[in-house]
């Protein structure tokens, strides 16, 4: 396989440098809209759906990048779009189950939901899975960046007589160091606006390549007929080859990946949480899946299709032996002129960098919120001042970011052993998402699902997954739908089906037998040595996990050990963890969303549908958190005193940037006038004389 | 001509199993009152959800027909 080097010219490097500086300055301008941590993390719940939709493009394209889809576009054609076109099936669950719960319960991380819904112990185990998932994503991001940059650099550098060869690992480490410098100062608002402009540029750059490519091969008709018939189909072959087949990718991406992306990607959820209301977040999600994802699929995959068409021409300008992961760079280099090539690469790498950077920040946030408080107990002095604590936390956050980046670099090593980034990402997704996805899904939609069920899913389910990875020819083959067995990378995709089945089966079976287990736990409690028995149970659980992990016993004995361990986990959880349905289900499942709304509002919900009213704004003398409008306007909006209100600059193109949330105060008599507090004016940055719209949120 | 296992079989499997998940989701959000149809805007949302399912189904069908016969 040919590897490329030295494709970047001086013009391209200048264009890339200017682009990066421009993007960083653009992002830092929006830092002024942060007035508290809610603004910093969530952008202050103010934005319009269209603004969020476009900003999500950079997130989706950044993590599911040009590199891997162009590679699959070359190898398999239009079916590279498959993974962008199968996200609709879980939208009802997401839009009317999970999204309102996330917004109304104001959770800041997925593990926090596990604590509210189950218990602190479950939160700790969920944190471990979440960190593994995010670090895996970081490894994929860094590996992709390395694969983008390596072809641009010469084969070696000669600096003052020092000969430095350019290899993938060296490039990855250098990029990780640069990423540390490329941090976002402005918080979520700056991230949203940086991603907004990057999303637009990415779409333009992608379509620019497509149009130039079509033109290069002689028009649309010529392009279509240069593609072999199998390359024109939108779905891959049902069960072959091993590295790209429909049925495996359906379960890995369409099921585990879609649910993982919608339910546990905190970066994406935080975007939807920055919408002005739940309904606005729904609009953003719907528009994203219906229109932006299919467009993104064309944008990221078309370089591969163009490459295949070029290879079908009489005198192809492309080497037939090109490395698939470098085909995007190779095709862009052939069809784009100097400078344009630099622009496209800059657009791609800036997005990838911001994805990687926000991932490092997100992992650091999970560490600081979910792990560090436990670590701190081990060394912290009894009395520290607030100032000392915040200084120490800032220091720890920085150190943890550095450590996380280093772990991310290490994570690229196993991934780089896969033939393409796509397959590495597929296997990682198949392995890490099923336990968390099952736990969230059953937790949200099944009231009977308790800490015993979720802990059994985490520990029993993941043990069965380890057995599946160890004995794929026995455990996974029967449900592999005839996909070929590759001994080096066995069942990269269809293993997601096996992993999902075992996690769901464990969770459901344990939950359905809870009343029988409760009888056993009650008997244990009555025995004289009940505490000793539970300690023995915990010892057996730990020993079982180690035995499964080191894999020294035959399969049948290992299976029996896992089943016994799963039951013991459930019994132990019921013995130690107090589960109170009135607390752990209140507003935290799809069955109690109305209650979640009441908790969010702090009172009875008013669901009557009213109008949006335009008004002039005036600032009151006091700084209380309420706004007042006239009685007539209240009637138009079907609003009552104490309802939640959203006030926004009337200019639609601002996308809600100048806006704030508050509550209705007592009405006055001046129609078309809204009185607001000074803090409202500062956070929304309203301009004198500009009209605002006032609407009831709930 | 591409084989059945590369054209209509994946399509049938995708919208068979995908449809199962989708309609199960519609049933559950109806039962939980997550999509409360007493509200006018939720009737619009229900149409959007069904539209999305058939929108992707039709796009995939058109693309397969184009690949086979154009």
mmCIF file of N, CA and C in Angstrom, chain A residues 76 78-79 81-82 84-93 95-97 220-221 224-225 229-239 246-247 250-251 255 278-280 282-283 286 289-291 294 445 481 497 590-593 597 607-609 697, chain B residues 1-15 17-19 21-26 28-29 31-36 38-42 44-46 48-56 59-61 63-70:
data_model
loop_
_atom_site.group_PDB
_atom_site.id
_atom_site.type_symbol
_atom_site.label_atom_id
_atom_site.label_comp_id
_atom_site.label_asym_id
_atom_site.label_seq_id
_atom_site.Cartn_x
_atom_site.Cartn_y
_atom_site.Cartn_z
ATOM 1 N N UNK A 76 -16.112 0.859 -1.117
ATOM 2 C CA UNK A 76 -17.458 0.285 -1.268
ATOM 3 C C UNK A 76 -18.488 1.219 -1.892
ATOM 4 N N UNK A 78 -21.231 4.322 -2.606
ATOM 5 C CA UNK A 78 -22.238 5.187 -1.969
ATOM 6 C C UNK A 78 -22.721 4.603 -0.636
ATOM 7 N N UNK A 79 -22.492 3.303 -0.409
ATOM 8 C CA UNK A 79 -22.926 2.717 0.868
ATOM 9 C C UNK A 79 -22.132 3.278 2.049
ATOM 10 N N UNK A 81 -22.529 6.088 2.951
ATOM 11 C CA UNK A 81 -23.500 7.007 3.574
ATOM 12 C C UNK A 81 -24.395 6.297 4.592
ATOM 13 N N UNK A 82 -24.321 4.964 4.626
ATOM 14 C CA UNK A 82 -25.225 4.149 5.437
ATOM 15 C C UNK A 82 -25.330 4.624 6.889
ATOM 16 N N UNK A 84 -24.927 7.448 8.215
ATOM 17 C CA UNK A 84 -25.541 8.759 8.447
ATOM 18 C C UNK A 84 -27.046 8.723 8.200
ATOM 19 N N UNK A 85 -27.534 7.594 7.652
ATOM 20 C CA UNK A 85 -28.934 7.556 7.216
ATOM 21 C C UNK A 85 -29.756 6.569 8.044
ATOM 22 N N UNK A 86 -29.236 6.149 9.217
ATOM 23 C CA UNK A 86 -29.993 5.150 9.986
ATOM 24 C C UNK A 86 -30.240 5.604 11.422
ATOM 25 N N UNK A 87 -30.324 6.928 11.624
ATOM 26 C CA UNK A 87 -30.469 7.441 12.995
ATOM 27 C C UNK A 87 -31.911 7.752 13.380
ATOM 28 N N UNK A 88 -32.868 7.552 12.451
ATOM 29 C CA UNK A 88 -34.231 8.008 12.746
ATOM 30 C C UNK A 88 -34.995 7.056 13.655
ATOM 31 N N UNK A 89 -34.592 5.766 13.655
ATOM 32 C CA UNK A 89 -35.408 4.746 14.329
ATOM 33 C C UNK A 89 -35.572 5.007 15.827
ATOM 34 N N UNK A 90 -34.583 5.666 16.440
ATOM 35 C CA UNK A 90 -34.662 5.885 17.894
ATOM 36 C C UNK A 90 -35.063 7.316 18.251
ATOM 37 N N UNK A 91 -35.449 8.092 17.228
ATOM 38 C CA UNK A 91 -35.817 9.486 17.503
ATOM 39 C C UNK A 91 -37.039 9.625 18.416
ATOM 40 N N UNK A 92 -38.108 8.783 18.280
ATOM 41 C CA UNK A 92 -39.224 8.933 19.229
ATOM 42 C C UNK A 92 -38.759 8.781 20.679
ATOM 43 N N UNK A 93 -37.918 7.765 20.939
ATOM 44 C CA UNK A 93 -37.400 7.553 22.301
ATOM 45 C C UNK A 93 -36.608 8.772 22.773
ATOM 46 N N UNK A 95 -36.568 12.080 21.484
ATOM 47 C CA UNK A 95 -37.234 13.388 21.521
ATOM 48 C C UNK A 95 -38.264 13.490 22.637
ATOM 49 N N UNK A 96 -38.971 12.377 22.910
ATOM 50 C CA UNK A 96 -40.063 12.457 23.889
ATOM 51 C C UNK A 96 -39.818 11.583 25.108
ATOM 52 N N UNK A 97 -38.581 11.064 25.243
ATOM 53 C CA UNK A 97 -38.228 10.299 26.432
ATOM 54 C C UNK A 97 -37.024 10.904 27.122
ATOM 55 N N UNK A 220 -21.793 14.738 -14.279
ATOM 56 C CA UNK A 220 -22.516 13.818 -13.389
ATOM 57 C C UNK A 220 -22.763 12.455 -14.046
ATOM 58 N N UNK A 221 -23.195 12.502 -15.317
ATOM 59 C CA UNK A 221 -23.482 11.256 -16.051
ATOM 60 C C UNK A 221 -22.224 10.384 -16.129
ATOM 61 N N UNK A 224 -21.344 8.874 -12.693
ATOM 62 C CA UNK A 224 -22.218 7.764 -12.294
ATOM 63 C C UNK A 224 -21.829 6.482 -13.021
ATOM 64 N N UNK A 225 -21.502 6.623 -14.312
ATOM 65 C CA UNK A 225 -21.205 5.410 -15.079
ATOM 66 C C UNK A 225 -19.751 4.960 -14.969
ATOM 67 N N UNK A 229 -21.420 -0.886 -10.875
ATOM 68 C CA UNK A 229 -22.797 -0.965 -10.343
ATOM 69 C C UNK A 229 -22.852 -1.200 -8.830
ATOM 70 N N UNK A 230 -21.980 -2.062 -8.296
ATOM 71 C CA UNK A 230 -22.017 -2.329 -6.853
ATOM 72 C C UNK A 230 -21.629 -1.108 -6.022
ATOM 73 N N UNK A 231 -20.927 -0.160 -6.632
ATOM 74 C CA UNK A 231 -20.487 1.043 -5.900
ATOM 75 C C UNK A 231 -21.591 2.101 -5.833
ATOM 76 N N UNK A 232 -22.699 1.891 -6.611
ATOM 77 C CA UNK A 232 -23.762 2.913 -6.652
ATOM 78 C C UNK A 232 -24.838 2.649 -5.606
ATOM 79 N N UNK A 233 -24.819 1.467 -4.980
ATOM 80 C CA UNK A 233 -25.905 1.101 -4.057
ATOM 81 C C UNK A 233 -25.752 1.793 -2.705
ATOM 82 N N UNK A 234 -26.884 2.219 -2.091
ATOM 83 C CA UNK A 234 -26.799 2.988 -0.843
ATOM 84 C C UNK A 234 -26.570 2.139 0.404
ATOM 85 N N UNK A 235 -26.752 0.805 0.296
ATOM 86 C CA UNK A 235 -26.540 -0.065 1.455
ATOM 87 C C UNK A 235 -25.502 -1.114 1.076
ATOM 88 N N UNK A 236 -24.672 -1.516 2.035
ATOM 89 C CA UNK A 236 -23.599 -2.477 1.755
ATOM 90 C C UNK A 236 -24.178 -3.871 1.511
ATOM 91 N N UNK A 237 -23.340 -4.782 1.031
ATOM 92 C CA UNK A 237 -23.774 -6.168 0.865
ATOM 93 C C UNK A 237 -24.215 -6.718 2.227
ATOM 94 N N UNK A 238 -25.221 -7.614 2.220
ATOM 95 C CA UNK A 238 -25.862 -8.012 3.475
ATOM 96 C C UNK A 238 -24.869 -8.513 4.524
ATOM 97 N N UNK A 239 -24.000 -9.483 4.159
ATOM 98 C CA UNK A 239 -23.142 -10.048 5.213
ATOM 99 C C UNK A 239 -21.684 -10.251 4.818
ATOM 100 N N UNK A 246 -23.509 -4.930 5.688
ATOM 101 C CA UNK A 246 -24.714 -4.227 6.129
ATOM 102 C C UNK A 246 -25.184 -4.656 7.520
ATOM 103 N N UNK A 247 -25.323 -5.980 7.724
ATOM 104 C CA UNK A 247 -25.986 -6.429 8.952
ATOM 105 C C UNK A 247 -25.157 -6.072 10.184
ATOM 106 N N UNK A 250 -25.477 -2.326 10.732
ATOM 107 C CA UNK A 250 -26.802 -1.955 11.239
ATOM 108 C C UNK A 250 -26.835 -2.073 12.769
ATOM 109 N N UNK A 251 -26.332 -3.190 13.303
ATOM 110 C CA UNK A 251 -26.385 -3.373 14.763
ATOM 111 C C UNK A 251 -25.336 -2.521 15.471
ATOM 112 N N UNK A 255 -27.985 0.727 15.628
ATOM 113 C CA UNK A 255 -28.609 0.486 16.935
ATOM 114 C C UNK A 255 -27.697 0.997 18.056
ATOM 115 N N UNK A 278 -37.264 22.924 25.316
ATOM 116 C CA UNK A 278 -37.184 21.522 24.887
ATOM 117 C C UNK A 278 -37.681 21.380 23.451
ATOM 118 N N UNK A 279 -38.781 22.072 23.123
ATOM 119 C CA UNK A 279 -39.319 21.983 21.765
ATOM 120 C C UNK A 279 -38.323 22.488 20.725
ATOM 121 N N UNK A 280 -37.586 23.530 21.095
ATOM 122 C CA UNK A 280 -36.587 24.084 20.167
ATOM 123 C C UNK A 280 -35.440 23.083 19.991
ATOM 124 N N UNK A 282 -35.807 19.882 20.191
ATOM 125 C CA UNK A 282 -36.363 18.825 19.325
ATOM 126 C C UNK A 282 -36.257 19.222 17.861
ATOM 127 N N UNK A 283 -36.603 20.485 17.573
ATOM 128 C CA UNK A 283 -36.521 20.952 16.174
ATOM 129 C C UNK A 283 -35.091 20.827 15.662
ATOM 130 N N UNK A 286 -34.316 17.126 14.990
ATOM 131 C CA UNK A 286 -35.029 16.619 13.811
ATOM 132 C C UNK A 286 -34.391 17.139 12.529
ATOM 133 N N UNK A 289 -31.046 15.372 11.846
ATOM 134 C CA UNK A 289 -31.091 13.997 11.327
ATOM 135 C C UNK A 289 -31.701 13.952 9.922
ATOM 136 N N UNK A 290 -32.735 14.782 9.673
ATOM 137 C CA UNK A 290 -33.407 14.728 8.368
ATOM 138 C C UNK A 290 -32.563 15.324 7.248
ATOM 139 N N UNK A 291 -31.865 16.415 7.535
ATOM 140 C CA UNK A 291 -31.195 17.132 6.437
ATOM 141 C C UNK A 291 -29.681 17.237 6.590
ATOM 142 N N UNK A 294 -27.699 13.611 6.162
ATOM 143 C CA UNK A 294 -27.535 13.173 4.770
ATOM 144 C C UNK A 294 -26.574 14.075 3.979
ATOM 145 N N UNK A 445 -36.908 4.002 30.457
ATOM 146 C CA UNK A 445 -38.219 3.545 29.975
ATOM 147 C C UNK A 445 -38.853 2.425 30.806
ATOM 148 N N UNK A 481 -25.237 -13.875 11.387
ATOM 149 C CA UNK A 481 -25.926 -13.724 10.097
ATOM 150 C C UNK A 481 -25.039 -14.142 8.924
ATOM 151 N N UNK A 497 -24.291 -6.809 18.248
ATOM 152 C CA UNK A 497 -25.575 -7.497 18.454
ATOM 153 C C UNK A 497 -25.460 -8.446 19.652
ATOM 154 N N UNK A 590 -39.342 8.118 31.699
ATOM 155 C CA UNK A 590 -40.267 8.619 30.671
ATOM 156 C C UNK A 590 -41.703 8.629 31.178
ATOM 157 N N UNK A 591 -41.964 7.876 32.258
ATOM 158 C CA UNK A 591 -43.327 7.795 32.793
ATOM 159 C C UNK A 591 -43.651 8.966 33.709
ATOM 160 N N UNK A 592 -42.653 9.799 34.019
ATOM 161 C CA UNK A 592 -42.935 10.906 34.947
ATOM 162 C C UNK A 592 -42.358 12.222 34.426
ATOM 163 N N UNK A 593 -42.449 12.416 33.100
ATOM 164 C CA UNK A 593 -41.913 13.652 32.513
ATOM 165 C C UNK A 593 -42.705 14.870 33.003
ATOM 166 N N UNK A 597 -41.226 18.279 34.734
ATOM 167 C CA UNK A 597 -41.533 19.676 34.376
ATOM 168 C C UNK A 597 -41.895 20.476 35.624
ATOM 169 N N UNK A 607 -49.891 24.368 30.663
ATOM 170 C CA UNK A 607 -49.643 23.879 29.295
ATOM 171 C C UNK A 607 -50.496 24.588 28.240
ATOM 172 N N UNK A 608 -51.315 25.593 28.644
ATOM 173 C CA UNK A 608 -52.154 26.269 27.646
ATOM 174 C C UNK A 608 -51.270 26.946 26.604
ATOM 175 N N UNK A 609 -51.686 26.843 25.333
ATOM 176 C CA UNK A 609 -50.832 27.361 24.261
ATOM 177 C C UNK A 609 -51.223 28.797 23.915
ATOM 178 N N UNK A 697 -42.731 29.938 28.336
ATOM 179 C CA UNK A 697 -42.106 28.632 28.096
ATOM 180 C C UNK A 697 -42.984 27.531 28.677
ATOM 181 N N UNK B 1 -25.379 -6.924 -12.934
ATOM 182 C CA UNK B 1 -26.485 -6.553 -12.036
ATOM 183 C C UNK B 1 -26.127 -6.960 -10.602
ATOM 184 N N UNK B 2 -26.168 -6.023 -9.652
ATOM 185 C CA UNK B 2 -25.855 -6.386 -8.255
ATOM 186 C C UNK B 2 -26.829 -7.434 -7.727
ATOM 187 N N UNK B 3 -26.359 -8.231 -6.773
ATOM 188 C CA UNK B 3 -27.173 -9.330 -6.255
ATOM 189 C C UNK B 3 -28.273 -8.821 -5.314
ATOM 190 N N UNK B 4 -29.258 -9.686 -5.055
ATOM 191 C CA UNK B 4 -30.352 -9.370 -4.126
ATOM 192 C C UNK B 4 -29.797 -9.060 -2.733
ATOM 193 N N UNK B 5 -28.720 -9.786 -2.344
ATOM 194 C CA UNK B 5 -28.179 -9.588 -0.991
ATOM 195 C C UNK B 5 -27.457 -8.251 -0.859
ATOM 196 N N UNK B 6 -27.263 -7.551 -2.006
ATOM 197 C CA UNK B 6 -26.615 -6.239 -1.928
ATOM 198 C C UNK B 6 -27.616 -5.117 -2.197
ATOM 199 N N UNK B 7 -28.842 -5.461 -2.592
ATOM 200 C CA UNK B 7 -29.783 -4.398 -2.958
ATOM 201 C C UNK B 7 -31.023 -4.397 -2.059
ATOM 202 N N UNK B 8 -31.978 -5.313 -2.320
ATOM 203 C CA UNK B 8 -33.243 -5.235 -1.585
ATOM 204 C C UNK B 8 -33.211 -5.940 -0.231
ATOM 205 N N UNK B 9 -32.336 -6.956 -0.062
ATOM 206 C CA UNK B 9 -32.288 -7.655 1.236
ATOM 207 C C UNK B 9 -31.880 -6.708 2.377
ATOM 208 N N UNK B 10 -30.787 -5.919 2.227
ATOM 209 C CA UNK B 10 -30.459 -4.956 3.298
ATOM 210 C C UNK B 10 -31.593 -3.962 3.542
ATOM 211 N N UNK B 11 -32.269 -3.543 2.461
ATOM 212 C CA UNK B 11 -33.378 -2.582 2.581
ATOM 213 C C UNK B 11 -34.508 -3.172 3.436
ATOM 214 N N UNK B 12 -34.868 -4.432 3.138
ATOM 215 C CA UNK B 12 -35.959 -5.091 3.878
ATOM 216 C C UNK B 12 -35.562 -5.258 5.351
ATOM 217 N N UNK B 13 -34.311 -5.658 5.590
ATOM 218 C CA UNK B 13 -33.828 -5.868 6.961
ATOM 219 C C UNK B 13 -33.792 -4.543 7.728
ATOM 220 N N UNK B 14 -33.288 -3.485 7.038
ATOM 221 C CA UNK B 14 -33.153 -2.162 7.675
ATOM 222 C C UNK B 14 -34.508 -1.632 8.128
ATOM 223 N N UNK B 15 -35.500 -1.682 7.226
ATOM 224 C CA UNK B 15 -36.799 -1.106 7.593
ATOM 225 C C UNK B 15 -37.674 -2.105 8.345
ATOM 226 N N UNK B 17 -36.318 -4.342 10.919
ATOM 227 C CA UNK B 17 -35.868 -4.169 12.314
ATOM 228 C C UNK B 17 -35.945 -2.705 12.740
ATOM 229 N N UNK B 18 -35.531 -1.801 11.839
ATOM 230 C CA UNK B 18 -35.605 -0.369 12.166
ATOM 231 C C UNK B 18 -37.038 0.035 12.448
ATOM 232 N N UNK B 19 -37.971 -0.485 11.629
ATOM 233 C CA UNK B 19 -39.389 -0.180 11.822
ATOM 234 C C UNK B 19 -39.887 -0.700 13.157
ATOM 235 N N UNK B 21 -38.133 -1.015 15.930
ATOM 236 C CA UNK B 21 -37.675 -0.077 16.972
ATOM 237 C C UNK B 21 -38.487 1.223 16.917
ATOM 238 N N UNK B 22 -38.726 1.713 15.690
ATOM 239 C CA UNK B 22 -39.415 2.999 15.536
ATOM 240 C C UNK B 22 -40.846 2.925 16.077
ATOM 241 N N UNK B 23 -41.588 1.894 15.647
ATOM 242 C CA UNK B 23 -42.992 1.822 16.067
ATOM 243 C C UNK B 23 -43.109 1.458 17.554
ATOM 244 N N UNK B 24 -42.120 0.704 18.078
ATOM 245 C CA UNK B 24 -42.100 0.451 19.529
ATOM 246 C C UNK B 24 -41.921 1.778 20.262
ATOM 247 N N UNK B 25 -41.043 2.624 19.733
ATOM 248 C CA UNK B 25 -40.810 3.951 20.331
ATOM 249 C C UNK B 25 -42.070 4.789 20.300
ATOM 250 N N UNK B 26 -42.772 4.781 19.149
ATOM 251 C CA UNK B 26 -44.006 5.568 19.027
ATOM 252 C C UNK B 26 -45.051 5.084 20.037
ATOM 253 N N UNK B 28 -44.472 3.513 22.919
ATOM 254 C CA UNK B 28 -44.077 3.809 24.305
ATOM 255 C C UNK B 28 -44.268 5.288 24.637
ATOM 256 N N UNK B 29 -43.898 6.192 23.723
ATOM 257 C CA UNK B 29 -44.058 7.622 24.061
ATOM 258 C C UNK B 29 -45.541 8.002 24.095
ATOM 259 N N UNK B 31 -47.843 5.773 25.290
ATOM 260 C CA UNK B 31 -48.285 5.218 26.571
ATOM 261 C C UNK B 31 -47.812 6.063 27.755
ATOM 262 N N UNK B 32 -46.568 6.579 27.667
ATOM 263 C CA UNK B 32 -46.017 7.331 28.804
ATOM 264 C C UNK B 32 -46.537 8.765 28.828
ATOM 265 N N UNK B 33 -47.273 9.157 27.789
ATOM 266 C CA UNK B 33 -47.736 10.543 27.620
ATOM 267 C C UNK B 33 -46.560 11.507 27.435
ATOM 268 N N UNK B 34 -45.394 10.955 27.033
ATOM 269 C CA UNK B 34 -44.276 11.832 26.653
ATOM 270 C C UNK B 34 -44.707 12.668 25.468
ATOM 271 N N UNK B 35 -45.461 12.032 24.552
ATOM 272 C CA UNK B 35 -46.059 12.745 23.417
ATOM 273 C C UNK B 35 -47.549 12.849 23.732
ATOM 274 N N UNK B 36 -47.909 13.890 24.468
ATOM 275 C CA UNK B 36 -49.289 14.049 24.932
ATOM 276 C C UNK B 36 -50.126 14.671 23.822
ATOM 277 N N UNK B 38 -53.060 15.632 23.668
ATOM 278 C CA UNK B 38 -54.047 16.670 23.997
ATOM 279 C C UNK B 38 -53.515 18.045 23.605
ATOM 280 N N UNK B 39 -52.189 18.140 23.430
ATOM 281 C CA UNK B 39 -51.590 19.419 23.027
ATOM 282 C C UNK B 39 -51.513 19.480 21.508
ATOM 283 N N UNK B 40 -51.935 20.635 20.952
ATOM 284 C CA UNK B 40 -52.003 20.789 19.494
ATOM 285 C C UNK B 40 -50.627 20.575 18.849
ATOM 286 N N UNK B 41 -49.573 21.143 19.504
ATOM 287 C CA UNK B 41 -48.249 21.061 18.876
ATOM 288 C C UNK B 41 -47.740 19.617 18.823
ATOM 289 N N UNK B 42 -48.214 18.766 19.751
ATOM 290 C CA UNK B 42 -47.747 17.380 19.741
ATOM 291 C C UNK B 42 -48.360 16.575 18.600
ATOM 292 N N UNK B 44 -48.666 17.818 15.682
ATOM 293 C CA UNK B 44 -47.720 18.170 14.611
ATOM 294 C C UNK B 44 -46.450 17.329 14.747
ATOM 295 N N UNK B 45 -45.980 17.170 15.987
ATOM 296 C CA UNK B 45 -44.757 16.383 16.209
ATOM 297 C C UNK B 45 -44.936 14.931 15.781
ATOM 298 N N UNK B 46 -46.137 14.380 16.026
ATOM 299 C CA UNK B 46 -46.378 12.985 15.631
ATOM 300 C C UNK B 46 -46.246 12.836 14.115
ATOM 301 N N UNK B 48 -44.427 14.716 12.175
ATOM 302 C CA UNK B 48 -42.997 14.856 11.848
ATOM 303 C C UNK B 48 -42.276 13.521 12.031
ATOM 304 N N UNK B 49 -42.593 12.825 13.135
ATOM 305 C CA UNK B 49 -41.917 11.548 13.408
ATOM 306 C C UNK B 49 -42.229 10.516 12.323
ATOM 307 N N UNK B 50 -43.507 10.400 11.933
ATOM 308 C CA UNK B 50 -43.862 9.455 10.864
ATOM 309 C C UNK B 50 -43.246 9.887 9.536
ATOM 310 N N UNK B 51 -43.249 11.200 9.278
ATOM 311 C CA UNK B 51 -42.664 11.716 8.037
ATOM 312 C C UNK B 51 -41.200 11.276 7.927
ATOM 313 N N UNK B 52 -40.451 11.413 9.026
ATOM 314 C CA UNK B 52 -39.025 11.074 9.011
ATOM 315 C C UNK B 52 -38.787 9.624 8.632
ATOM 316 N N UNK B 53 -39.614 8.733 9.194
ATOM 317 C CA UNK B 53 -39.437 7.299 8.909
ATOM 318 C C UNK B 53 -39.636 7.024 7.419
ATOM 319 N N UNK B 54 -40.736 7.536 6.849
ATOM 320 C CA UNK B 54 -41.025 7.231 5.439
ATOM 321 C C UNK B 54 -40.132 8.026 4.490
ATOM 322 N N UNK B 55 -39.650 9.172 4.943
ATOM 323 C CA UNK B 55 -38.715 9.998 4.152
ATOM 324 C C UNK B 55 -37.433 9.204 3.864
ATOM 325 N N UNK B 56 -36.862 8.588 4.908
ATOM 326 C CA UNK B 56 -35.632 7.809 4.701
ATOM 327 C C UNK B 56 -35.922 6.536 3.900
ATOM 328 N N UNK B 59 -36.168 7.579 0.254
ATOM 329 C CA UNK B 59 -34.846 7.950 -0.285
ATOM 330 C C UNK B 59 -34.035 6.690 -0.598
ATOM 331 N N UNK B 60 -34.015 5.740 0.351
ATOM 332 C CA UNK B 60 -33.242 4.516 0.128
ATOM 333 C C UNK B 60 -33.791 3.726 -1.061
ATOM 334 N N UNK B 61 -35.136 3.653 -1.165
ATOM 335 C CA UNK B 61 -35.737 2.912 -2.280
ATOM 336 C C UNK B 61 -35.356 3.558 -3.615
ATOM 337 N N UNK B 63 -32.735 5.417 -4.280
ATOM 338 C CA UNK B 63 -31.299 5.218 -4.549
ATOM 339 C C UNK B 63 -31.023 3.801 -5.054
ATOM 340 N N UNK B 64 -31.723 2.810 -4.496
ATOM 341 C CA UNK B 64 -31.509 1.420 -4.946
ATOM 342 C C UNK B 64 -32.006 1.264 -6.391
ATOM 343 N N UNK B 65 -33.186 1.830 -6.676
ATOM 344 C CA UNK B 65 -33.729 1.737 -8.045
ATOM 345 C C UNK B 65 -32.786 2.435 -9.030
ATOM 346 N N UNK B 66 -32.255 3.613 -8.635
ATOM 347 C CA UNK B 66 -31.326 4.343 -9.516
ATOM 348 C C UNK B 66 -30.065 3.516 -9.763
ATOM 349 N N UNK B 67 -29.563 2.864 -8.713
ATOM 350 C CA UNK B 67 -28.328 2.076 -8.862
ATOM 351 C C UNK B 67 -28.564 0.867 -9.765
ATOM 352 N N UNK B 68 -29.768 0.289 -9.690
ATOM 353 C CA UNK B 68 -30.035 -0.930 -10.461
ATOM 354 C C UNK B 68 -30.383 -0.633 -11.920
ATOM 355 N N UNK B 69 -31.093 0.486 -12.148
ATOM 356 C CA UNK B 69 -31.666 0.660 -13.496
ATOM 357 C C UNK B 69 -31.178 1.890 -14.248
ATOM 358 N N UNK B 70 -30.393 2.804 -13.579
ATOM 359 C CA UNK B 70 -29.960 3.998 -14.331
ATOM 360 C C UNK B 70 -28.571 3.779 -14.883
#
